[in-house]
Amino acid sequence: MSNDGATEIAVHGDVRSDFAAVRSAFADVLQADRAGGALCVVHRGETVVDLWGGVDPLSGTAWERDSTTLAFSAAKGIVAMLVAQQIQRGTIDPLAPVAAYWPEFAVAGKASITVADVLTHTAGMPTLPLDDARDLLDPVRLAARAAQRSPDYPPGSARVYHVLSYGLLAGEILRRVTGLDAGALLQQEIAAPLGADLWLGTPPEADGRFRPVLMDPIVPPPEPGGTDSASGAACRSAYTSTLQIVPLFEREDGVQGTELVNGSDFRRALVPGGGLVATARGIARAYGACVAPVDGVRLLDDDTVARVSADWLDGVAEPACNPAAALTTRWGLGFEIAHELCPMLGPGSFGHAGMGGRLAFAHPGSRTGFAFIGQRMLFPEPGRDPRWRRLLDALAPALG
């Protein structure tokens, strides 16, 4: 029983005996969340933790082995994985201009923006030319519009998280190079080889497995405070780009579960920056296969892992738009890399967190892939999600 006397939530799945503490930690997480979730760990190519449990409080439907939910910005790590594969094959050079692959992009002051600038959120393009949130559902058309725009501020002058535009820009680069959109490429290069449930554009037959995300009504961020002229444009852009996600979470008639992100139109569309629908198992298998063979499949070699998980931010500063904000000082090639607020499993770790508490990454040192997803979205101070600490504190000793 939990401390509040609520009925204990059942945990389902398998755990190798030496990882038993992780099962207990996950049970505590579900008990606190009072909703569904899943956790998977792949160690040296073997699935050592594969757990799920809880009940969707909106429908009363229990989580099952193949239940899915939105991974939000954990999608960015999967897109980075697709780019890394192309870097590994020599078809994308991160130091090359975006326009080398996407010629229409080389207008309005964007000719010098590199692929690495896009991947490190230093391209100066956090905002998108949206007339309506549903514009996100047509990425090819939206990318064509974005290619005609000027940057919001000088590229390379500041690091501002490209919350929606990262996926759009990286996805269009992939489409120009491979001839496939990011959703089709994901199926071809990662999901099908690994038998992993990962979708950017979920097919209708998988809808019954989807469990909606649960969050309080979103509150628009405060306008940026006083900033010097050099960072003012970047801060305004950061503020505007955050406002652009608000309509995605607006409820119909105040009813939870009716948000655009929980609807079938959003699931069906290709939204590379945040529309990944997945199981924890699918994500963990993908990251596990970045650092060790999983059922004979290795997605990235060690040299590529070292390259994309290095710090590529190169000292570009994130402006202090909000005095309380935690500033980003390190970033890989599309991947979030271990830092103080998201240490993952320590130095060398690379992956990407997702809005509300999703977490997915690989740790090359221990050859581990990790993924946690859940319905309940929490918004503590950066780096303070109690679920991450509980799960990782239980996992680390088992890895030796």
PDB file of C-alpha atoms in Angstrom, residues 83-191:
ATOM      1  CA  VAL A  83      20.699  12.014 -39.017  1.00  0.00           C
ATOM      2  CA  ALA A  84      23.597  10.227 -37.287  1.00  0.00           C
ATOM      3  CA  GLN A  85      23.080   7.213 -39.539  1.00  0.00           C
ATOM      4  CA  GLN A  86      23.414   9.458 -42.578  1.00  0.00           C
ATOM      5  CA  ILE A  87      26.524  11.082 -41.093  1.00  0.00           C
ATOM      6  CA  GLN A  88      27.935   7.599 -40.563  1.00  0.00           C
ATOM      7  CA  ARG A  89      27.271   6.751 -44.228  1.00  0.00           C
ATOM      8  CA  GLY A  90      28.812   9.994 -45.447  1.00  0.00           C
ATOM      9  CA  THR A  91      25.623  11.295 -47.043  1.00  0.00           C
ATOM     10  CA  ILE A  92      25.346  14.204 -44.579  1.00  0.00           C
ATOM     11  CA  ASP A  93      28.224  16.374 -43.448  1.00  0.00           C
ATOM     12  CA  PRO A  94      27.268  18.219 -40.252  1.00  0.00           C
ATOM     13  CA  LEU A  95      29.583  21.088 -41.180  1.00  0.00           C
ATOM     14  CA  ALA A  96      27.997  21.569 -44.587  1.00  0.00           C
ATOM     15  CA  PRO A  97      25.440  24.317 -45.207  1.00  0.00           C
ATOM     16  CA  VAL A  98      21.828  23.189 -45.015  1.00  0.00           C
ATOM     17  CA  ALA A  99      21.480  24.623 -48.520  1.00  0.00           C
ATOM     18  CA  ALA A 100      23.867  21.975 -49.853  1.00  0.00           C
ATOM     19  CA  TYR A 101      20.995  19.516 -49.394  1.00  0.00           C
ATOM     20  CA  TRP A 102      18.059  21.923 -49.527  1.00  0.00           C
ATOM     21  CA  PRO A 103      18.905  24.647 -52.090  1.00  0.00           C
ATOM     22  CA  GLU A 104      15.757  26.715 -51.490  1.00  0.00           C
ATOM     23  CA  PHE A 105      16.962  27.311 -47.930  1.00  0.00           C
ATOM     24  CA  ALA A 106      19.845  29.558 -49.073  1.00  0.00           C
ATOM     25  CA  VAL A 107      17.828  32.787 -49.086  1.00  0.00           C
ATOM     26  CA  ALA A 108      17.071  35.611 -46.665  1.00  0.00           C
ATOM     27  CA  GLY A 109      20.341  35.393 -44.768  1.00  0.00           C
ATOM     28  CA  LYS A 110      20.398  31.611 -44.255  1.00  0.00           C
ATOM     29  CA  ALA A 111      23.072  30.493 -46.741  1.00  0.00           C
ATOM     30  CA  SER A 112      25.696  29.988 -44.032  1.00  0.00           C
ATOM     31  CA  ILE A 113      23.506  27.996 -41.602  1.00  0.00           C
ATOM     32  CA  THR A 114      24.977  24.516 -41.257  1.00  0.00           C
ATOM     33  CA  VAL A 115      23.408  21.180 -40.438  1.00  0.00           C
ATOM     34  CA  ALA A 116      25.226  21.326 -37.100  1.00  0.00           C
ATOM     35  CA  ASP A 117      23.600  24.690 -36.389  1.00  0.00           C
ATOM     36  CA  VAL A 118      20.185  23.069 -36.807  1.00  0.00           C
ATOM     37  CA  LEU A 119      21.163  20.101 -34.641  1.00  0.00           C
ATOM     38  CA  THR A 120      22.540  22.278 -31.833  1.00  0.00           C
ATOM     39  CA  HIS A 121      19.654  24.784 -31.862  1.00  0.00           C
ATOM     40  CA  THR A 122      21.933  27.626 -32.929  1.00  0.00           C
ATOM     41  CA  ALA A 123      20.385  28.229 -36.381  1.00  0.00           C
ATOM     42  CA  GLY A 124      18.514  31.313 -35.189  1.00  0.00           C
ATOM     43  CA  MET A 125      15.143  29.898 -36.277  1.00  0.00           C
ATOM     44  CA  PRO A 126      13.166  28.862 -33.171  1.00  0.00           C
ATOM     45  CA  THR A 127       9.851  30.168 -34.500  1.00  0.00           C
ATOM     46  CA  LEU A 128       7.821  28.804 -37.397  1.00  0.00           C
ATOM     47  CA  PRO A 129       5.544  30.608 -39.899  1.00  0.00           C
ATOM     48  CA  LEU A 130       2.358  29.233 -38.357  1.00  0.00           C
ATOM     49  CA  ASP A 131      -1.047  30.673 -39.094  1.00  0.00           C
ATOM     50  CA  ASP A 132      -2.647  27.908 -37.069  1.00  0.00           C
ATOM     51  CA  ALA A 133      -1.310  25.025 -34.959  1.00  0.00           C
ATOM     52  CA  ARG A 134      -2.649  22.619 -37.568  1.00  0.00           C
ATOM     53  CA  ASP A 135      -0.045  23.936 -40.005  1.00  0.00           C
ATOM     54  CA  LEU A 136       2.309  21.548 -38.200  1.00  0.00           C
ATOM     55  CA  LEU A 137       0.380  18.640 -39.662  1.00  0.00           C
ATOM     56  CA  ASP A 138       1.710  19.380 -43.174  1.00  0.00           C
ATOM     57  CA  PRO A 139       5.506  19.474 -42.706  1.00  0.00           C
ATOM     58  CA  VAL A 140       6.441  19.632 -46.389  1.00  0.00           C
ATOM     59  CA  ARG A 141       4.360  22.749 -46.962  1.00  0.00           C
ATOM     60  CA  LEU A 142       5.511  24.277 -43.691  1.00  0.00           C
ATOM     61  CA  ALA A 143       9.175  23.578 -44.486  1.00  0.00           C
ATOM     62  CA  ALA A 144       8.759  25.358 -47.833  1.00  0.00           C
ATOM     63  CA  ARG A 145       7.420  28.400 -46.002  1.00  0.00           C
ATOM     64  CA  ALA A 146      10.203  28.264 -43.410  1.00  0.00           C
ATOM     65  CA  ALA A 147      12.820  28.150 -46.176  1.00  0.00           C
ATOM     66  CA  GLN A 148      11.699  31.581 -47.396  1.00  0.00           C
ATOM     67  CA  ARG A 149      11.966  33.311 -44.025  1.00  0.00           C
ATOM     68  CA  SER A 150      14.811  35.251 -42.479  1.00  0.00           C
ATOM     69  CA  PRO A 151      16.270  33.961 -39.197  1.00  0.00           C
ATOM     70  CA  ASP A 152      14.784  35.436 -36.034  1.00  0.00           C
ATOM     71  CA  TYR A 153      18.250  36.651 -34.988  1.00  0.00           C
ATOM     72  CA  PRO A 154      21.783  36.167 -36.391  1.00  0.00           C
ATOM     73  CA  PRO A 155      22.565  32.440 -36.774  1.00  0.00           C
ATOM     74  CA  GLY A 156      25.276  31.225 -34.436  1.00  0.00           C
ATOM     75  CA  SER A 157      24.905  34.194 -32.100  1.00  0.00           C
ATOM     76  CA  ALA A 158      22.795  32.450 -29.447  1.00  0.00           C
ATOM     77  CA  ARG A 159      21.549  29.013 -28.519  1.00  0.00           C
ATOM     78  CA  VAL A 160      17.758  28.970 -28.186  1.00  0.00           C
ATOM     79  CA  TYR A 161      15.864  25.688 -28.053  1.00  0.00           C
ATOM     80  CA  HIS A 162      14.082  25.142 -31.386  1.00  0.00           C
ATOM     81  CA  VAL A 163      11.087  23.454 -29.783  1.00  0.00           C
ATOM     82  CA  LEU A 164       9.088  22.872 -32.988  1.00  0.00           C
ATOM     83  CA  SER A 165      11.443  23.973 -35.753  1.00  0.00           C
ATOM     84  CA  TYR A 166      14.259  21.498 -34.947  1.00  0.00           C
ATOM     85  CA  GLY A 167      12.199  18.550 -36.132  1.00  0.00           C
ATOM     86  CA  LEU A 168      10.841  20.366 -39.150  1.00  0.00           C
ATOM     87  CA  LEU A 169      14.278  21.489 -40.370  1.00  0.00           C
ATOM     88  CA  ALA A 170      16.093  18.229 -39.604  1.00  0.00           C
ATOM     89  CA  GLY A 171      13.251  16.240 -41.116  1.00  0.00           C
ATOM     90  CA  GLU A 172      13.367  18.210 -44.352  1.00  0.00           C
ATOM     91  CA  ILE A 173      17.153  17.766 -44.584  1.00  0.00           C
ATOM     92  CA  LEU A 174      16.633  14.002 -44.228  1.00  0.00           C
ATOM     93  CA  ARG A 175      13.924  14.052 -46.892  1.00  0.00           C
ATOM     94  CA  ARG A 176      16.157  15.904 -49.333  1.00  0.00           C
ATOM     95  CA  VAL A 177      19.043  13.479 -48.749  1.00  0.00           C
ATOM     96  CA  THR A 178      17.180  10.160 -48.643  1.00  0.00           C
ATOM     97  CA  GLY A 179      13.980  10.816 -50.585  1.00  0.00           C
ATOM     98  CA  LEU A 180      11.974   9.622 -47.570  1.00  0.00           C
ATOM     99  CA  ASP A 181      10.236  11.674 -44.922  1.00  0.00           C
ATOM    100  CA  ALA A 182      11.329  11.122 -41.317  1.00  0.00           C
ATOM    101  CA  GLY A 183       8.376   8.852 -40.591  1.00  0.00           C
ATOM    102  CA  ALA A 184       9.111   6.480 -43.469  1.00  0.00           C
ATOM    103  CA  LEU A 185      12.844   6.636 -42.756  1.00  0.00           C
ATOM    104  CA  LEU A 186      12.216   5.741 -39.118  1.00  0.00           C
ATOM    105  CA  GLN A 187      10.335   2.616 -40.191  1.00  0.00           C
ATOM    106  CA  GLN A 188      12.981   1.600 -42.705  1.00  0.00           C
ATOM    107  CA  GLU A 189      16.116   2.293 -40.699  1.00  0.00           C
ATOM    108  CA  ILE A 190      15.161   1.682 -37.062  1.00  0.00           C
ATOM    109  CA  ALA A 191      11.666   0.377 -36.362  1.00  0.00           C
TER     110      ALA A 191
END
